[in-house]
Amino acid sequence: MIYFHNDYSEGCHEKVLQRLIETNLKQTTGYGCDEYCAEAARKIKQACNREDADVHFLVGGTQANLTVIDAALRPHQGALCAVSGHINVHETGAVEATGHKVLPLPSSDAKITAQQVEQVVLAHRNDDSFEHMVQPKLVYISNPSELGTLYSLKELEALSTVCHENGLYLFLDGARMGYGLAAKDYDVTLADIARLCDVFYIGGTKVGALFGEAVVICNSALKEDFRYIIKQHGGMLAKGRLLGVQFDALFTDGLYFEISAHAVKMADQIRACFDELGVQYLVPGITNQIFPILPDELLAELSRNFMFTEMERVDDHNRCVRFCTSWATKQENVDALCAELKRLSGK
Amino acid sequence: MIYFHNDYSEGCHEKVLQRLIETNLKQTTGYGCDEYCAEAARKIKQACNREDADVHFLVGGTQANLTVIDAALRPHQGALCAVSGHINVHETGAVEATGHKVLPLPSSDAKITAQQVEQVVLAHRNDDSFEHMVQPKLVYISNPSELGTLYSLKELEALSTVCHENGLYLFLDGARMGYGLAAKDYDVTLADIARLCDVFYIGGTKVGALFGEAVVICNSALKEDFRYIIKQHGGMLAKGRLLGVQFDALFTDGLYFEISAHAVKMADQIRACFDELGVQYLVPGITNQIFPILPDELLAELSRNFMFTEMERVDDHNRCVRFCTSWATKQENVDALCAELKRLSGK
Amino acid sequence: MIYFHNDYSEGCHEKVLQRLIETNLKQTTGYGCDEYCAEAARKIKQACNREDADVHFLVGGTQANLTVIDAALRPHQGALCAVSGHINVHETGAVEATGHKVLPLPSSDAKITAQQVEQVVLAHRNDDSFEHMVQPKLVYISNPSELGTLYSLKELEALSTVCHENGLYLFLDGARMGYGLAAKDYDVTLADIARLCDVFYIGGTKVGALFGEAVVICNSALKEDFRYIIKQHGGMLAKGRLLGVQFDALFTDGLYFEISAHAVKMADQIRACFDELGVQYLVPGITNQIFPILPDELLAELSRNFMFTEMERVDDHNRCVRFCTSWATKQENVDALCAELKRLSGK
Amino acid sequence: MIYFHNDYSEGCHEKVLQRLIETNLKQTTGYGCDEYCAEAARKIKQACNREDADVHFLVGGTQANLTVIDAALRPHQGALCAVSGHINVHETGAVEATGHKVLPLPSSDAKITAQQVEQVVLAHRNDDSFEHMVQPKLVYISNPSELGTLYSLKELEALSTVCHENGLYLFLDGARMGYGLAAKDYDVTLADIARLCDVFYIGGTKVGALFGEAVVICNSALKEDFRYIIKQHGGMLAKGRLLGVQFDALFTDGLYFEISAHAVKMADQIRACFDELGVQYLVPGITNQIFPILPDELLAELSRNFMFTEMERVDDHNRCVRFCTSWATKQENVDALCAELKRLSGK
């Protein structure tokens, strides 16, 4: 069985593992106050071109989302996001468990627009009953999104502008950030993100690390006492060094970007195969996720040797599914997938 | 200025006030353990035909909603409701502040169907990632709804059945319950509600009391330790007797139903006027709320002497507005409104 | 049976009731945005000599405590108070239910000192693991305290100073404030409290109102969006006017202070009787609460006609009990109590 | 600099590391549903002699504590523990952040007794105002405790009995469980713990793993939907396998017990040295933690080459400090410490 159903099926990249092995018996202080975390933070700030940022390392994405949002909001404030946003759908109400409402906006491509945000803010402000409603205060976007779509530089700038003009924070979930930045012709850089967002995180779990997300706080208003909130939510790893070691490895000699590019290259080959076969997609994509619409019989056959994720049914005979590549995807497995797809399609 | 913009513009019905005056200097124990509360609870249980129910008196609707939902749910469970549901829109995230997600369902008439509930429950159960999603456990409905619509007996029975077959609680917000029960040709009784719901409340704030909602818990699973939860959320009135006295008055000699009927009669007269003028409604109605669609110029004129609530804009020249009657609405004010409407319509 | 077991056994003062009757059918807007609330707020600000303060009316004490504390704190911050503090003992974890730890300080008289606060703050600051501990950010005191003790002006000034020098808020629970301010020789005024505290409330429930506490916010940092937080916790009364009307009555012609003085006068008579009988107290007192230590046999006899509250057992034969007077206490009942005490003591 | 200041200064035991390396590129499903987790759970249940238990793997101790307690309690219920308990002092209010009050009991040795629990439960039950107080529902103990003390079998049985007779849950925090079970002459086994507790966890972070705690749920009432609660609090690791792999290694061929015994052996040598030098302890101990009271000058000298933790000051010239050994402590470092202690003591 060959896994294409997600980008966290393996452990970590060999260089990350190597660093964990090398440092294993080194003694350090705990809770992320060690030299590895300091060095990783230094490299990340440099890569972001934000020497003034604070960097914190958290174990996973849900933890990062709930910690950032809880730290940023007062009790009556909520987080705007696409209705398909991870915090709205797939975190078992983690944000609500911290007391905050998620305010979903309609979206067909898992993205939201500056105009949507502005409309909500104005509607809130102009409503006579505004104090009876949750105050929108933070905009959560994922980039790449849950559907692999990407915000263009122009879209991101517009969101940043509308947020800052209206006193909202812009928070970018970068669980798959590497696979976005490495996408062909994508016009946004890490420095752009760090310039436009108040806070964001760089995903390690899905991009070469065993686990870990690097939260980068750019807006000073969000920096104070952040470590207390991490601890309160059980996110302060005793051996915080593990996160420092891994992100140090990922941000040494561009490893993070290099392995992201590999995943995108593998995905591009699969996309080329689908294109050749005339397959339609739920949404077009250029990152490591592919959402083709395929006939049930083909999927039944394909599932004998390949794992992928079932998405929504499109009609009585076709379903959208998801294929993911990652830093660990092997060329031979991509070749095997493409060959099988062609065989099953009779080509 | 004559107020039709809500049903809580005055104090309380004279008979309720009279009872408050009579009992004012009587000494009682606190926190709702007094004889007035006991007597009011007895009368309410009788009216509900549920001697086995528990009755608790709370100060207001948001408090009742958040207390019931927090008492009923475990941390990972959420409350289904219409997207327009009061808990989803107009309680400043009160339910989320107790840690629970509100799970909104699409609705054009502020009601939800048994089929919608069943689909959500099945979708949750059949989703591979079900543990990553909030578990639907309680269905919140308001009856009359925020748009004055009513659940028929058949609809209510279907909701009750689908809830109980799937282990969900059915919770009915009856902030305006009297105005529903008193509506002409409405086929649901208080006893029906008490038979079909796990928990509900009978609104006093909008129906003759100074304030107060009587929460009726029918399902034994929801009874334990409810008073602790009331206290924890600041809902246990030191002089709980005030609620007992008022509900005792309201449920003596059918006062609650009598004054509700008055409000509906007043609303029916206004509806007859709108009908005569050929006015369209956002939704048809038979309770104390009316949602006509009226031209901007007429509304501008009307607002000189009458207060009503602006709802959504329908097109460039027309807006939906809300007129409310109540137990306190005077015939002369209804006459004045109808006369003015006709004058402004040139009839 | 004559009640001395608390100060909320009756309804409200006749002048308050009169105002409720007079205004009962007047139409107003809801949620505390009416003219009565505005007028009451104006009078309270004047009485506090703080025209710059914000005044909000809440239904009860627990609600006021949880709303103020939740509005003031970030998630990792806690509230210091005496171990016997109402928020620590008798609110069913209402503060914790908003996510905040109560940080209890030892106290034998229900008061805490500036020195205690300073020590905790310094200990926190100097602890290597400070981020692993709840950050003290607010000091909660009740004045009069749960044991009827009072903070002197010097003590209050010292607390205020230590709080402000260390970035903490000083929050005073004045559920029984009137009975403190009216105590003989007490050197603190309402204006002192308003000058020294960041936020406090003036109790109505126990001092002449049916219910209600007037929260006065003096520190600008605590003012923003407070009404959202009230609503979120179910504390925004639809007919908010009821609170305005009552506080308007209480702060007209010094009624609040006059009726408080009556309660203290009644308590002073009872204290004089206990003194005459050579009775010891758990703590000495000058407000409306008295904590005598009495023999079990006498208490058994006394309880036939009088209600009082059992406090802690002192030894095998004696127990501390509490007698409360209030604005409603009748001279004849005090006389009856004193006569009975003397009779039972054989004097 | 040689570290004795905690038991999480290194990475993981070589055999654990080896298993992580071997399995690194193996593809598995996510979120702890993989074969490694299944195998580790099987071995743990066997070691506990509780085939009926549920085993879940969490990343850290604070996360385990808050997740278990939040899953077990209704909103008005709290957790009893020693005043020095980790959840009361060193988790930044993590339990309160889930809405629950921690109810601290006085303790000089970081343990609590069955009698204390019984007294609290009875006092609650017999208090007229019980609904105004947090209901004690769970007893949290740490074993070994924060001071390295241990519950004897008799003490543990008494706690278990009093809990179960009164409807409370007994929850044991075993962050350092190995170092307790391996202590000389300790009369409690893992099977005893699994027989007497409703839920507990076996610490990995401090005992040979990179990170991870194995939560064992014995009481069926606590099993339902536990994974939802893990996810909600951000505790569900995408690569849950990492926890399975590590605990599988630790529970293969008794590794967990073997490496625990090593740490205790090292601590025993240090204790023997302190005994020889006539040093007093804050509390006596037999696990991996040692709390000697030492003169300031000696500590100043010692701190040049050794790291240890400062505890409380005992008098003007002496302080209690903590030395920790672990699975990773080297004999040569213990020898160096003992030699230095003797040299500084002039022996």
mmCIF file of C-alpha atoms in Angstrom, chain A residues 51-227:
data_model
loop_
_atom_site.group_PDB
_atom_site.id
_atom_site.type_symbol
_atom_site.label_atom_id
_atom_site.label_comp_id
_atom_site.label_asym_id
_atom_site.label_seq_id
_atom_site.Cartn_x
_atom_site.Cartn_y
_atom_site.Cartn_z
ATOM 1 C CA GLU A 51 14.558 40.692 13.444
ATOM 2 C CA ASP A 52 11.943 42.275 15.703
ATOM 3 C CA ALA A 53 9.618 39.278 15.703
ATOM 4 C CA ASP A 54 9.128 36.813 18.554
ATOM 5 C CA VAL A 55 9.360 33.136 17.654
ATOM 6 C CA HIS A 56 7.787 30.360 19.713
ATOM 7 C CA PHE A 57 7.762 26.656 18.973
ATOM 8 C CA LEU A 58 4.608 24.635 19.489
ATOM 9 C CA VAL A 59 3.961 20.967 18.982
ATOM 10 C CA GLY A 60 1.052 21.045 16.548
ATOM 11 C CA GLY A 61 -1.309 23.074 14.458
ATOM 12 C CA THR A 62 -4.462 22.940 16.572
ATOM 13 C CA GLN A 63 -2.395 23.880 19.597
ATOM 14 C CA ALA A 64 -0.852 26.785 17.700
ATOM 15 C CA ASN A 65 -4.246 27.994 16.499
ATOM 16 C CA LEU A 66 -5.946 27.890 19.875
ATOM 17 C CA THR A 67 -2.989 29.424 21.688
ATOM 18 C CA VAL A 68 -2.570 32.330 19.288
ATOM 19 C CA ILE A 69 -6.273 33.088 19.151
ATOM 20 C CA ASP A 70 -6.764 32.815 22.919
ATOM 21 C CA ALA A 71 -3.767 35.062 23.512
ATOM 22 C CA ALA A 72 -4.983 37.671 21.036
ATOM 23 C CA LEU A 73 -8.649 38.065 21.919
ATOM 24 C CA ARG A 74 -10.697 39.485 24.742
ATOM 25 C CA PRO A 75 -13.677 37.341 25.803
ATOM 26 C CA HIS A 76 -16.260 38.971 23.525
ATOM 27 C CA GLN A 77 -14.138 38.863 20.416
ATOM 28 C CA GLY A 78 -14.160 36.265 17.670
ATOM 29 C CA ALA A 79 -12.144 34.998 14.745
ATOM 30 C CA LEU A 80 -13.327 35.402 11.179
ATOM 31 C CA CYS A 81 -12.435 32.620 8.758
ATOM 32 C CA ALA A 82 -13.643 30.733 5.730
ATOM 33 C CA VAL A 83 -16.493 28.366 6.538
ATOM 34 C CA SER A 84 -14.106 25.563 5.569
ATOM 35 C CA GLY A 85 -11.348 26.906 7.825
ATOM 36 C CA HIS A 86 -9.561 24.332 9.922
ATOM 37 C CA ILE A 87 -10.489 26.108 13.153
ATOM 38 C CA ASN A 88 -14.147 26.032 12.124
ATOM 39 C CA VAL A 89 -14.347 22.429 11.052
ATOM 40 C CA HIS A 90 -11.566 20.140 12.140
ATOM 41 C CA GLU A 91 -10.350 21.115 15.581
ATOM 42 C CA THR A 92 -13.254 19.775 17.711
ATOM 43 C CA GLY A 93 -14.161 23.281 18.762
ATOM 44 C CA ALA A 94 -10.713 24.075 20.152
ATOM 45 C CA VAL A 95 -11.213 27.809 19.706
ATOM 46 C CA GLU A 96 -14.655 27.724 21.281
ATOM 47 C CA ALA A 97 -13.185 25.754 24.175
ATOM 48 C CA THR A 98 -11.107 28.853 24.917
ATOM 49 C CA GLY A 99 -14.363 30.821 24.958
ATOM 50 C CA HIS A 100 -14.244 32.443 21.527
ATOM 51 C CA LYS A 101 -16.673 32.160 18.669
ATOM 52 C CA VAL A 102 -15.430 31.337 15.210
ATOM 53 C CA LEU A 103 -17.248 33.567 12.721
ATOM 54 C CA PRO A 104 -17.423 31.679 9.423
ATOM 55 C CA LEU A 105 -17.590 33.444 6.055
ATOM 56 C CA PRO A 106 -18.913 31.735 2.923
ATOM 57 C CA SER A 107 -16.212 30.504 0.571
ATOM 58 C CA SER A 108 -16.011 28.065 -2.304
ATOM 59 C CA ASP A 109 -12.241 27.967 -2.562
ATOM 60 C CA ALA A 110 -11.361 27.984 1.190
ATOM 61 C CA LYS A 111 -10.191 31.586 0.917
ATOM 62 C CA ILE A 112 -11.818 34.796 2.081
ATOM 63 C CA THR A 113 -11.537 38.274 0.663
ATOM 64 C CA ALA A 114 -10.712 41.672 2.083
ATOM 65 C CA GLN A 115 -14.135 42.789 0.940
ATOM 66 C CA GLN A 116 -15.850 40.096 2.986
ATOM 67 C CA VAL A 117 -13.923 41.129 6.052
ATOM 68 C CA GLU A 118 -14.738 44.772 5.526
ATOM 69 C CA GLN A 119 -18.431 44.035 5.089
ATOM 70 C CA VAL A 120 -18.587 42.073 8.312
ATOM 71 C CA VAL A 121 -16.750 44.752 10.251
ATOM 72 C CA LEU A 122 -18.976 47.508 8.898
ATOM 73 C CA ALA A 123 -22.121 45.470 9.478
ATOM 74 C CA HIS A 124 -21.076 44.901 13.065
ATOM 75 C CA ARG A 125 -20.247 48.522 13.642
ATOM 76 C CA ASN A 126 -23.516 49.735 12.154
ATOM 77 C CA ASP A 127 -25.765 47.258 13.893
ATOM 78 C CA ASP A 128 -27.792 48.766 16.715
ATOM 79 C CA SER A 129 -27.381 45.525 18.618
ATOM 80 C CA PHE A 130 -23.628 45.359 18.134
ATOM 81 C CA GLU A 131 -23.036 44.648 21.829
ATOM 82 C CA HIS A 132 -25.264 41.608 21.487
ATOM 83 C CA MET A 133 -22.972 40.144 18.866
ATOM 84 C CA VAL A 134 -19.464 38.770 18.940
ATOM 85 C CA GLN A 135 -16.994 41.455 17.913
ATOM 86 C CA PRO A 136 -14.839 40.438 14.943
ATOM 87 C CA LYS A 137 -11.235 41.059 15.969
ATOM 88 C CA LEU A 138 -9.009 38.549 14.197
ATOM 89 C CA VAL A 139 -8.924 37.170 10.686
ATOM 90 C CA TYR A 140 -7.717 33.589 10.387
ATOM 91 C CA ILE A 141 -6.528 32.409 6.993
ATOM 92 C CA SER A 142 -4.690 29.264 6.033
ATOM 93 C CA ASN A 143 -2.153 29.532 3.246
ATOM 94 C CA PRO A 144 -2.064 27.153 1.484
ATOM 95 C CA SER A 145 -5.684 26.667 2.403
ATOM 96 C CA GLU A 146 -7.413 23.407 3.253
ATOM 97 C CA LEU A 147 -8.084 23.069 -0.490
ATOM 98 C CA GLY A 148 -4.513 23.852 -1.453
ATOM 99 C CA THR A 149 -5.409 27.278 -2.797
ATOM 100 C CA LEU A 150 -3.109 30.232 -2.262
ATOM 101 C CA TYR A 151 -3.565 33.913 -1.533
ATOM 102 C CA SER A 152 -1.857 36.082 -4.127
ATOM 103 C CA LEU A 153 0.317 38.941 -2.944
ATOM 104 C CA LYS A 154 -2.410 41.348 -3.912
ATOM 105 C CA GLU A 155 -5.055 39.445 -1.967
ATOM 106 C CA LEU A 156 -2.817 39.199 1.063
ATOM 107 C CA GLU A 157 -2.022 42.907 0.951
ATOM 108 C CA ALA A 158 -5.685 43.746 0.704
ATOM 109 C CA LEU A 159 -6.489 41.572 3.705
ATOM 110 C CA SER A 160 -3.652 43.090 5.684
ATOM 111 C CA THR A 161 -4.821 46.589 4.842
ATOM 112 C CA VAL A 162 -8.448 45.983 5.727
ATOM 113 C CA CYS A 163 -7.445 44.338 8.996
ATOM 114 C CA HIS A 164 -5.118 47.112 10.052
ATOM 115 C CA GLU A 165 -7.446 49.894 9.030
ATOM 116 C CA ASN A 166 -10.118 48.333 11.200
ATOM 117 C CA GLY A 167 -8.103 47.248 14.195
ATOM 118 C CA LEU A 168 -8.186 43.525 13.432
ATOM 119 C CA TYR A 169 -5.313 41.075 13.623
ATOM 120 C CA LEU A 170 -4.345 39.012 10.582
ATOM 121 C CA PHE A 171 -3.315 35.485 11.557
ATOM 122 C CA LEU A 172 -1.987 33.077 8.942
ATOM 123 C CA ASP A 173 -1.980 29.334 9.532
ATOM 124 C CA GLY A 174 1.026 28.072 7.637
ATOM 125 C CA ALA A 175 0.783 24.388 8.476
ATOM 126 C CA ARG A 176 1.689 23.732 4.832
ATOM 127 C CA MET A 177 3.478 27.000 4.222
ATOM 128 C CA GLY A 178 6.514 25.406 2.570
ATOM 129 C CA TYR A 179 4.368 23.761 -0.088
ATOM 130 C CA GLY A 180 2.883 27.148 -0.921
ATOM 131 C CA LEU A 181 6.121 29.096 -1.051
ATOM 132 C CA ALA A 182 7.638 26.420 -3.277
ATOM 133 C CA ALA A 183 4.776 26.426 -5.753
ATOM 134 C CA LYS A 184 5.717 27.462 -9.279
ATOM 135 C CA ASP A 185 5.046 31.116 -10.058
ATOM 136 C CA TYR A 186 3.701 31.874 -6.595
ATOM 137 C CA ASP A 187 4.330 35.571 -5.998
ATOM 138 C CA VAL A 188 4.426 35.588 -2.188
ATOM 139 C CA THR A 189 7.572 35.165 -0.106
ATOM 140 C CA LEU A 190 8.089 34.359 3.549
ATOM 141 C CA ALA A 191 9.177 37.960 4.039
ATOM 142 C CA ASP A 192 5.905 39.148 2.481
ATOM 143 C CA ILE A 193 3.950 37.056 4.944
ATOM 144 C CA ALA A 194 6.010 38.386 7.829
ATOM 145 C CA ARG A 195 5.456 41.927 6.591
ATOM 146 C CA LEU A 196 1.700 41.599 6.152
ATOM 147 C CA CYS A 197 0.565 39.369 8.996
ATOM 148 C CA ASP A 198 0.391 40.154 12.710
ATOM 149 C CA VAL A 199 1.145 36.581 13.572
ATOM 150 C CA PHE A 200 1.581 33.386 11.593
ATOM 151 C CA TYR A 201 3.184 30.022 11.861
ATOM 152 C CA ILE A 202 5.534 27.978 9.767
ATOM 153 C CA GLY A 203 4.499 24.348 9.722
ATOM 154 C CA GLY A 204 7.039 21.693 10.524
ATOM 155 C CA THR A 205 4.785 18.678 11.155
ATOM 156 C CA LYS A 206 3.851 18.399 7.491
ATOM 157 C CA VAL A 207 7.140 19.687 6.130
ATOM 158 C CA GLY A 208 10.024 17.567 7.301
ATOM 159 C CA ALA A 209 9.849 17.632 11.092
ATOM 160 C CA LEU A 210 8.619 14.909 13.421
ATOM 161 C CA PHE A 211 6.322 17.581 14.769
ATOM 162 C CA GLY A 212 6.343 21.270 15.449
ATOM 163 C CA GLU A 213 5.099 24.646 14.286
ATOM 164 C CA ALA A 214 7.083 27.862 14.577
ATOM 165 C CA VAL A 215 4.806 30.717 15.627
ATOM 166 C CA VAL A 216 6.120 34.105 14.505
ATOM 167 C CA ILE A 217 4.640 37.132 16.256
ATOM 168 C CA CYS A 218 5.234 40.345 14.363
ATOM 169 C CA ASN A 219 2.781 42.683 16.056
ATOM 170 C CA SER A 220 4.133 43.867 19.396
ATOM 171 C CA ALA A 221 0.641 43.990 20.866
ATOM 172 C CA LEU A 222 0.530 40.202 20.652
ATOM 173 C CA LYS A 223 3.904 39.456 22.186
ATOM 174 C CA GLU A 224 3.376 40.080 25.890
ATOM 175 C CA ASP A 225 3.199 37.030 28.130
ATOM 176 C CA PHE A 226 2.718 34.638 25.225
ATOM 177 C CA ARG A 227 4.678 31.910 26.974
#
